Amino acid sequence: QVQLVESGGGSVQAGGSLKLSCVASGFGTCRWGMSWYRQAPGKERDFVSSINTFGRTNYTDSVKGRFTVSQDNTKNTLYLQMNNLKPEDTAMYYCRTNSRRCADVEYSSPHYWGQGTQVTVSP
C-alpha cells in the first residue's frame, strides 16, 4: 500500500522561502510520477506542479520561476522548493502519485494523496 507523508510547511512572510517534502512508502522498485496540489480555504484543490517518470517538470503559471519541483528516487521523496512566496500561496499543500514506470514500462495507477502540510504567507 502506498503512503505519502508531507512536511515542511509553516508560516513565513512574503518574499520568504519554504521547502516541502513528501516521503513515500510502498513504491517498490518502480519510479513514480508525482504532483503537488494546493487548496486554500473555501476553494477547490488546484494543481501546482508535477514531475513525470522521466523527470520532466510542469508548473502552473502563477508559480513559474518561483517554485521548483524535484525528486530523489533513492529516498522516495518528492520536494517543492518555494521561493519569493506571496500571500496568495497560502494553502494546504498535498502531494499525489501519478503513473508509475517499472522496468521501462509505464503503468497507470490509482492516485494516492498525502495528508497535506499547511503553508501560510503573511504580507
PDB file of C-alpha atoms in Angstrom, residues 27-117:
ATOM      1  CA  PHE A  27       6.769   2.257  -4.121  1.00  0.00           C
ATOM      2  CA  GLY A  28       8.702  -0.956  -4.587  1.00  0.00           C
ATOM      3  CA  THR A  29      11.181  -0.800  -7.448  1.00  0.00           C
ATOM      4  CA  CYS A  30       9.055   1.417  -9.678  1.00  0.00           C
ATOM      5  CA  ARG A  31       9.607   5.059 -10.416  1.00  0.00           C
ATOM      6  CA  TRP A  32       6.510   7.197  -9.865  1.00  0.00           C
ATOM      7  CA  GLY A  33       5.466  10.441 -11.421  1.00  0.00           C
ATOM      8  CA  MET A  34       4.076  12.800  -8.818  1.00  0.00           C
ATOM      9  CA  SER A  35       2.318  16.125  -8.391  1.00  0.00           C
ATOM     10  CA  TRP A  36       1.839  18.897  -5.872  1.00  0.00           C
ATOM     11  CA  TYR A  37      -1.608  20.378  -5.369  1.00  0.00           C
ATOM     12  CA  ARG A  38      -2.850  23.077  -3.022  1.00  0.00           C
ATOM     13  CA  GLN A  39      -6.166  24.048  -1.544  1.00  0.00           C
ATOM     14  CA  ALA A  40      -6.989  27.393   0.006  1.00  0.00           C
ATOM     15  CA  PRO A  41      -9.949  27.725   2.414  1.00  0.00           C
ATOM     16  CA  GLY A  42     -13.224  27.733   0.541  1.00  0.00           C
ATOM     17  CA  LYS A  43     -11.577  26.932  -2.777  1.00  0.00           C
ATOM     18  CA  GLU A  44     -11.029  23.882  -4.903  1.00  0.00           C
ATOM     19  CA  ARG A  45      -7.828  21.872  -4.845  1.00  0.00           C
ATOM     20  CA  ASP A  46      -5.612  23.156  -7.653  1.00  0.00           C
ATOM     21  CA  PHE A  47      -2.623  21.781  -9.500  1.00  0.00           C
ATOM     22  CA  VAL A  48       0.730  23.375  -8.631  1.00  0.00           C
ATOM     23  CA  SER A  49       3.482  21.290 -10.176  1.00  0.00           C
ATOM     24  CA  SER A  50       4.378  17.817 -11.398  1.00  0.00           C
ATOM     25  CA  ILE A  51       7.334  15.661 -12.319  1.00  0.00           C
ATOM     26  CA  ASN A  52       6.882  12.639 -14.534  1.00  0.00           C
ATOM     27  CA  THR A  53       8.725   9.349 -14.550  1.00  0.00           C
ATOM     28  CA  PHE A  54      11.336  10.770 -16.919  1.00  0.00           C
ATOM     29  CA  GLY A  55      11.956  13.768 -14.704  1.00  0.00           C
ATOM     30  CA  ARG A  56      10.077  16.242 -16.874  1.00  0.00           C
ATOM     31  CA  THR A  57       8.519  19.033 -14.817  1.00  0.00           C
ATOM     32  CA  ASN A  58       5.436  21.163 -15.209  1.00  0.00           C
ATOM     33  CA  TYR A  59       4.120  24.188 -13.294  1.00  0.00           C
ATOM     34  CA  THR A  60       1.008  26.249 -13.088  1.00  0.00           C
ATOM     35  CA  ASP A  61       1.642  29.743 -14.423  1.00  0.00           C
ATOM     36  CA  SER A  62       1.356  31.505 -11.064  1.00  0.00           C
ATOM     37  CA  VAL A  63       4.377  29.675  -9.598  1.00  0.00           C
ATOM     38  CA  LYS A  64       6.678  29.535 -12.614  1.00  0.00           C
ATOM     39  CA  GLY A  65      10.067  30.991 -11.808  1.00  0.00           C
ATOM     40  CA  ARG A  66       9.408  30.779  -8.057  1.00  0.00           C
ATOM     41  CA  PHE A  67       8.789  27.091  -7.319  1.00  0.00           C
ATOM     42  CA  THR A  68      10.958  24.115  -8.235  1.00  0.00           C
ATOM     43  CA  VAL A  69       9.830  20.502  -8.052  1.00  0.00           C
ATOM     44  CA  SER A  70      12.373  17.719  -7.706  1.00  0.00           C
ATOM     45  CA  GLN A  71      12.528  14.081  -6.748  1.00  0.00           C
ATOM     46  CA  ASP A  72      15.090  11.865  -5.054  1.00  0.00           C
ATOM     47  CA  ASN A  73      14.202   8.355  -6.134  1.00  0.00           C
ATOM     48  CA  THR A  74      16.803   6.812  -3.836  1.00  0.00           C
ATOM     49  CA  LYS A  75      14.853   8.242  -0.906  1.00  0.00           C
ATOM     50  CA  ASN A  76      11.369   8.001  -2.464  1.00  0.00           C
ATOM     51  CA  THR A  77      10.996  11.679  -1.678  1.00  0.00           C
ATOM     52  CA  LEU A  78       9.360  14.495  -3.634  1.00  0.00           C
ATOM     53  CA  TYR A  79      10.301  18.109  -2.953  1.00  0.00           C
ATOM     54  CA  LEU A  80       8.864  21.522  -3.681  1.00  0.00           C
ATOM     55  CA  GLN A  81      11.222  24.439  -3.205  1.00  0.00           C
ATOM     56  CA  MET A  82       9.151  27.590  -2.894  1.00  0.00           C
ATOM     57  CA  ASN A  83      10.857  30.964  -3.162  1.00  0.00           C
ATOM     58  CA  ASN A  84       9.541  34.511  -3.181  1.00  0.00           C
ATOM     59  CA  LEU A  85       6.352  33.363  -1.513  1.00  0.00           C
ATOM     60  CA  LYS A  86       3.249  35.518  -1.804  1.00  0.00           C
ATOM     61  CA  PRO A  87       0.150  35.728   0.414  1.00  0.00           C
ATOM     62  CA  GLU A  88      -1.843  34.096  -2.380  1.00  0.00           C
ATOM     63  CA  ASP A  89       0.323  30.986  -1.980  1.00  0.00           C
ATOM     64  CA  THR A  90      -1.326  30.385   1.388  1.00  0.00           C
ATOM     65  CA  ALA A  91      -2.955  26.957   1.267  1.00  0.00           C
ATOM     66  CA  MET A  92      -2.762  23.369   2.360  1.00  0.00           C
ATOM     67  CA  TYR A  93      -0.280  21.618   0.076  1.00  0.00           C
ATOM     68  CA  TYR A  94      -0.739  17.991  -0.939  1.00  0.00           C
ATOM     69  CA  CYS A  95       1.384  15.533  -2.867  1.00  0.00           C
ATOM     70  CA  ARG A  96      -0.180  12.959  -5.137  1.00  0.00           C
ATOM     71  CA  THR A  97       1.030   9.999  -7.153  1.00  0.00           C
ATOM     72  CA  ASN A  98       0.501   9.761 -10.896  1.00  0.00           C
ATOM     73  CA  SER A  99       1.621   6.961 -13.212  1.00  0.00           C
ATOM     74  CA  ARG A 100       4.487   4.618 -12.440  1.00  0.00           C
ATOM     75  CA  ARG A 101       7.252   3.146 -14.569  1.00  0.00           C
ATOM     76  CA  CYS A 102       8.501  -0.328 -13.778  1.00  0.00           C
ATOM     77  CA  ALA A 103      11.285  -1.928 -15.802  1.00  0.00           C
ATOM     78  CA  ASP A 104      10.802   0.695 -18.542  1.00  0.00           C
ATOM     79  CA  VAL A 105       7.069   0.042 -18.838  1.00  0.00           C
ATOM     80  CA  GLU A 106       4.650   2.847 -17.925  1.00  0.00           C
ATOM     81  CA  TYR A 107       1.528   1.901 -15.983  1.00  0.00           C
ATOM     82  CA  SER A 108      -1.424   3.993 -14.930  1.00  0.00           C
ATOM     83  CA  SER A 109      -2.115   3.814 -11.224  1.00  0.00           C
ATOM     84  CA  PRO A 110      -4.650   4.971  -8.697  1.00  0.00           C
ATOM     85  CA  HIS A 111      -3.941   8.392  -7.272  1.00  0.00           C
ATOM     86  CA  TYR A 112      -2.667   8.336  -3.720  1.00  0.00           C
ATOM     87  CA  TRP A 113      -2.721  11.515  -1.632  1.00  0.00           C
ATOM     88  CA  GLY A 114      -0.855  12.653   1.425  1.00  0.00           C
ATOM     89  CA  GLN A 115      -2.499  14.332   4.399  1.00  0.00           C
ATOM     90  CA  GLY A 116      -1.210  17.785   3.498  1.00  0.00           C
ATOM     91  CA  THR A 117       1.059  20.411   5.020  1.00  0.00           C
TER      92      THR A 117
END
